[in-house]
mmCIF file of C-alpha atoms in Angstrom:
data_model
loop_
_atom_site.group_PDB
_atom_site.id
_atom_site.type_symbol
_atom_site.label_atom_id
_atom_site.label_comp_id
_atom_site.label_asym_id
_atom_site.label_seq_id
_atom_site.Cartn_x
_atom_site.Cartn_y
_atom_site.Cartn_z
ATOM 1 C CA MET N 35 -8.958 -21.228 -0.307
ATOM 2 C CA THR N 36 -10.115 -24.772 0.403
ATOM 3 C CA ASN N 37 -12.123 -26.186 3.013
ATOM 4 C CA ALA N 38 -9.183 -27.775 4.907
ATOM 5 C CA SER N 39 -8.898 -26.151 8.310
ATOM 6 C CA PRO N 40 -6.232 -23.335 7.982
ATOM 7 C CA ALA N 41 -5.255 -24.249 12.345
ATOM 8 C CA SER N 42 -2.047 -23.934 12.537
ATOM 9 C CA ALA N 43 0.233 -26.896 13.354
ATOM 10 C CA ARG N 44 0.713 -25.297 16.978
ATOM 11 C CA LEU N 45 -2.684 -25.188 17.449
ATOM 12 C CA ILE N 46 -3.317 -29.046 16.114
ATOM 13 C CA ALA N 47 -0.757 -29.818 18.238
ATOM 14 C CA THR N 48 -1.361 -28.254 21.992
ATOM 15 C CA VAL N 49 -5.358 -29.809 21.262
ATOM 16 C CA ASP N 50 -3.707 -33.051 21.198
ATOM 17 C CA ALA N 51 -1.593 -32.668 23.832
ATOM 18 C CA LEU N 52 -4.554 -32.222 26.015
ATOM 19 C CA ARG N 53 -6.715 -34.758 24.223
ATOM 20 C CA THR N 54 -4.156 -37.401 25.749
ATOM 21 C CA ALA N 55 -3.723 -35.837 29.000
ATOM 22 C CA LEU N 56 -7.172 -35.652 28.976
ATOM 23 C CA ALA N 57 -7.258 -39.796 28.348
ATOM 24 C CA GLU N 58 -5.071 -40.537 30.930
ATOM 25 C CA SER N 59 -6.608 -38.047 32.913
ATOM 26 C CA PRO N 60 -9.572 -40.137 34.825
ATOM 27 C CA ASP N 61 -9.643 -37.328 37.815
ATOM 28 C CA VAL N 62 -10.071 -34.498 35.760
ATOM 29 C CA LEU N 63 -13.750 -33.934 34.180
ATOM 30 C CA SER N 64 -14.104 -35.351 30.771
ATOM 31 C CA PHE N 65 -16.777 -32.783 29.183
ATOM 32 C CA THR N 66 -13.448 -30.348 29.758
ATOM 33 C CA LEU N 67 -12.673 -30.651 25.675
ATOM 34 C CA GLY N 68 -15.076 -30.563 23.289
ATOM 35 C CA GLY N 69 -14.996 -33.022 19.879
ATOM 36 C CA THR N 70 -14.504 -31.287 16.297
ATOM 37 C CA ILE N 71 -17.205 -30.465 13.771
ATOM 38 C CA ASP N 72 -17.001 -32.430 10.230
ATOM 39 C CA GLU N 73 -17.032 -30.458 6.813
ATOM 40 C CA GLU N 74 -20.920 -30.383 6.427
ATOM 41 C CA THR N 75 -21.326 -29.310 9.635
ATOM 42 C CA ALA N 76 -18.920 -25.954 9.634
ATOM 43 C CA ALA N 77 -21.032 -25.165 5.823
ATOM 44 C CA ALA N 78 -24.257 -25.270 7.285
ATOM 45 C CA ALA N 79 -23.119 -23.071 10.067
ATOM 46 C CA GLU N 80 -21.470 -20.608 7.867
ATOM 47 C CA ALA N 81 -25.168 -20.753 5.415
ATOM 48 C CA ASP N 82 -26.666 -19.840 8.685
ATOM 49 C CA GLY N 83 -24.028 -16.910 9.782
ATOM 50 C CA VAL N 84 -21.689 -18.248 11.825
ATOM 51 C CA PRO N 85 -17.936 -15.909 11.343
ATOM 52 C CA ARG N 86 -15.920 -18.629 10.071
ATOM 53 C CA GLU N 87 -12.878 -17.693 12.110
ATOM 54 C CA PHE N 88 -14.711 -19.625 14.711
ATOM 55 C CA LEU N 89 -15.961 -22.602 12.434
ATOM 56 C CA ASP N 90 -12.184 -22.851 11.466
ATOM 57 C CA PHE N 91 -11.279 -23.423 15.061
ATOM 58 C CA CYS N 92 -14.368 -25.650 15.367
ATOM 59 C CA ARG N 93 -12.587 -27.889 13.076
ATOM 60 C CA VAL N 94 -9.959 -28.476 15.416
ATOM 61 C CA LEU N 95 -11.832 -28.132 18.815
ATOM 62 C CA ASP N 96 -15.360 -27.503 19.662
ATOM 63 C CA GLY N 97 -15.375 -25.597 22.527
ATOM 64 C CA ALA N 98 -13.685 -26.066 26.294
ATOM 65 C CA SER N 99 -14.562 -25.298 29.779
ATOM 66 C CA CYS N 100 -11.596 -24.800 31.438
ATOM 67 C CA GLY N 101 -13.726 -24.359 34.532
ATOM 68 C CA PRO N 102 -16.302 -22.687 36.062
ATOM 69 C CA SER N 103 -15.194 -19.603 35.277
ATOM 70 C CA VAL N 104 -13.993 -19.376 31.677
ATOM 71 C CA GLN N 105 -15.294 -21.062 28.479
ATOM 72 C CA LEU N 106 -14.569 -21.394 25.721
ATOM 73 C CA PHE N 107 -18.252 -22.077 23.484
ATOM 74 C CA GLY N 108 -18.302 -24.984 21.260
ATOM 75 C CA LEU N 109 -20.984 -24.534 18.094
ATOM 76 C CA GLU N 110 -24.139 -25.617 19.041
ATOM 77 C CA GLU N 111 -23.370 -23.694 22.058
ATOM 78 C CA ALA N 112 -21.729 -20.576 20.756
ATOM 79 C CA GLU N 113 -25.643 -20.404 18.973
ATOM 80 C CA GLU N 114 -27.366 -20.930 21.804
ATOM 81 C CA HIS N 115 -25.645 -17.211 23.421
ATOM 82 C CA GLN N 116 -26.022 -15.050 20.976
ATOM 83 C CA PHE N 117 -28.743 -12.828 22.980
ATOM 84 C CA TYR N 118 -25.427 -11.785 24.172
ATOM 85 C CA CYS N 119 -24.934 -9.166 21.081
ATOM 86 C CA GLU N 120 -28.122 -7.483 21.254
ATOM 87 C CA PRO N 121 -28.372 -4.535 21.432
ATOM 88 C CA VAL N 122 -28.911 -3.589 25.035
ATOM 89 C CA VAL N 123 -31.034 -0.294 26.641
ATOM 90 C CA ASP N 124 -28.504 2.297 28.517
ATOM 91 C CA SER N 125 -25.461 0.310 26.941
ATOM 92 C CA PRO N 126 -23.022 2.016 25.957
ATOM 93 C CA LEU N 127 -21.308 -0.572 24.061
ATOM 94 C CA ASP N 128 -22.271 -1.105 20.353
ATOM 95 C CA LEU N 129 -23.926 -4.311 20.584
ATOM 96 C CA SER N 130 -25.032 -5.961 17.097
ATOM 97 C CA PRO N 131 -25.585 -9.053 15.849
ATOM 98 C CA GLN N 132 -23.985 -8.254 12.693
ATOM 99 C CA LYS N 133 -20.930 -6.779 14.154
ATOM 100 C CA LEU N 134 -20.454 -9.369 16.951
ATOM 101 C CA PHE N 135 -20.278 -13.122 17.669
ATOM 102 C CA CYS N 136 -20.153 -13.968 21.359
ATOM 103 C CA ILE N 137 -17.893 -17.259 21.452
ATOM 104 C CA GLY N 138 -17.392 -17.935 25.487
ATOM 105 C CA MET N 139 -17.888 -16.203 28.555
ATOM 106 C CA THR N 140 -15.436 -15.047 31.203
ATOM 107 C CA ASN N 141 -16.378 -15.044 34.442
ATOM 108 C CA GLN N 142 -19.833 -14.336 33.624
ATOM 109 C CA THR N 143 -19.521 -12.221 31.062
ATOM 110 C CA PRO N 144 -19.588 -12.281 27.506
ATOM 111 C CA VAL N 145 -16.550 -12.964 25.642
ATOM 112 C CA PHE N 146 -16.965 -11.726 21.153
ATOM 113 C CA LEU N 147 -15.638 -12.128 17.807
ATOM 114 C CA ASP N 148 -15.132 -9.626 15.760
ATOM 115 C CA ARG N 149 -17.130 -10.106 12.593
ATOM 116 C CA ALA N 150 -15.171 -7.778 10.745
ATOM 117 C CA GLY N 151 -11.317 -8.049 12.402
ATOM 118 C CA GLY N 152 -11.529 -11.667 13.517
ATOM 119 C CA SER N 153 -10.709 -10.789 16.939
ATOM 120 C CA VAL N 154 -11.925 -12.207 20.377
ATOM 121 C CA LEU N 155 -13.074 -8.656 22.277
ATOM 122 C CA GLY N 156 -13.520 -8.836 26.201
ATOM 123 C CA ILE N 157 -14.298 -5.598 28.193
ATOM 124 C CA PRO N 158 -11.397 -4.276 30.923
ATOM 125 C CA ASP N 159 -10.989 -5.751 33.653
ATOM 126 C CA GLU N 160 -11.985 -2.698 35.700
ATOM 127 C CA HIS N 161 -15.700 -3.393 34.811
ATOM 128 C CA TRP N 162 -17.965 -5.964 37.020
ATOM 129 C CA GLU N 163 -21.103 -5.348 35.390
ATOM 130 C CA TRP N 164 -20.302 -6.062 31.573
ATOM 131 C CA VAL N 165 -23.182 -4.012 29.846
ATOM 132 C CA ASP N 166 -21.860 -0.798 31.577
ATOM 133 C CA ALA N 167 -18.336 -0.383 30.221
ATOM 134 C CA GLU N 168 -17.642 1.704 27.740
ATOM 135 C CA ARG N 169 -15.660 -0.273 25.366
ATOM 136 C CA PHE N 170 -13.901 -3.675 23.982
ATOM 137 C CA ASP N 171 -10.777 -4.286 24.934
ATOM 138 C CA GLN N 172 -9.214 -7.075 21.834
ATOM 139 C CA LEU N 173 -8.243 -10.185 23.878
ATOM 140 C CA ALA N 174 -6.463 -12.019 21.074
ATOM 141 C CA PRO N 175 -5.980 -10.876 17.410
ATOM 142 C CA SER N 176 -7.879 -14.800 16.611
ATOM 143 C CA VAL N 177 -9.637 -17.196 18.349
ATOM 144 C CA GLU N 178 -6.626 -19.421 18.014
ATOM 145 C CA ALA N 179 -4.804 -16.844 19.662
ATOM 146 C CA TYR N 180 -7.192 -16.720 22.232
ATOM 147 C CA PHE N 181 -7.319 -20.094 23.229
ATOM 148 C CA LEU N 182 -3.229 -20.550 22.682
ATOM 149 C CA GLU N 183 -1.983 -17.208 24.204
ATOM 150 C CA ARG N 184 -4.970 -17.368 27.506
ATOM 151 C CA LEU N 185 -6.504 -20.127 28.302
ATOM 152 C CA ALA N 186 -3.396 -22.839 26.821
ATOM 153 C CA THR N 187 -0.995 -20.998 29.189
ATOM 154 C CA PHE N 188 -0.751 -22.019 32.612
ATOM 155 C CA ASP N 189 -0.517 -18.338 34.168
ATOM 156 C CA GLU N 190 -2.687 -16.226 31.796
ATOM 157 C CA TYR N 191 -5.415 -18.838 32.363
ATOM 158 C CA LYS N 192 -4.412 -18.700 36.246
ATOM 159 C CA ARG N 193 -4.807 -14.663 35.440
ATOM 160 C CA LEU N 194 -8.282 -15.242 33.899
ATOM 161 C CA ALA N 195 -10.262 -17.355 35.260
ATOM 162 C CA LEU N 196 -8.683 -15.719 39.150
ATOM 163 C CA VAL N 197 -7.455 -18.809 40.942
ATOM 164 C CA ASP N 198 -5.363 -18.091 44.027
ATOM 165 C CA ASP N 199 -2.349 -19.817 45.080
ATOM 166 C CA GLU N 200 -4.043 -22.255 47.104
ATOM 167 C CA LEU N 201 -6.782 -23.486 44.535
ATOM 168 C CA VAL N 202 -3.978 -23.945 41.465
ATOM 169 C CA GLU N 203 -3.656 -27.940 42.870
ATOM 170 C CA TYR N 204 -7.837 -28.255 42.056
ATOM 171 C CA ASP N 205 -8.730 -26.797 39.357
ATOM 172 C CA ASP N 206 -8.909 -29.460 36.781
ATOM 173 C CA TRP N 207 -8.014 -27.358 33.743
ATOM 174 C CA LEU N 208 -4.761 -26.303 34.957
ATOM 175 C CA LYS N 209 -3.918 -29.814 36.069
ATOM 176 C CA LEU N 210 -4.943 -30.849 32.627
ATOM 177 C CA LEU N 211 -2.526 -27.561 31.316
ATOM 178 C CA ARG N 212 0.493 -29.070 33.592
ATOM 179 C CA ARG N 213 -0.291 -32.342 32.796
ATOM 180 C CA ALA N 214 0.222 -32.291 29.038
ATOM 181 C CA GLY N 215 3.382 -30.342 29.332
ATOM 182 C CA LEU N 216 2.028 -26.850 28.830
ATOM 183 C CA ALA N 217 2.526 -25.190 32.099
ATOM 184 C CA ASP N 218 5.768 -23.249 32.832
#
């Protein structure tokens, strides 16, 4: 495998469309999309234990702040949030920094990358306190799929972020998705 990012053409095209729409949208918060990380930064982070799957994504998009309730961390912020992987007393979840890497938050609940398989994990929707959940559910098979199928999809993001119909026109991420041509 080369050092080049294995990101799909679809991810690159989606991020490019979002960046273009953001540049043309002065009414949308400018910190919505992160930049990219370079190979030197990625190599150093990988040596420090950051999963390659996450770093490959950060080479294309180093985080996205989709709204107040949904965030996909960039590298620096992810490194600051790894305390969520630590075991919690009386939690039935199998939390472990050797098994999980926290990559974001949804409705004040951490979203994890499974270090073994590369899938994105979260707790079932019916749990209010994430540490009380009995299991993780697979949210997507990869970080790229999580972004493309959950965050960069109008209806799925709206559901995930709990945006009701009256607030759709005020949500900056939904505005950006529409302007990038990513709304159904």
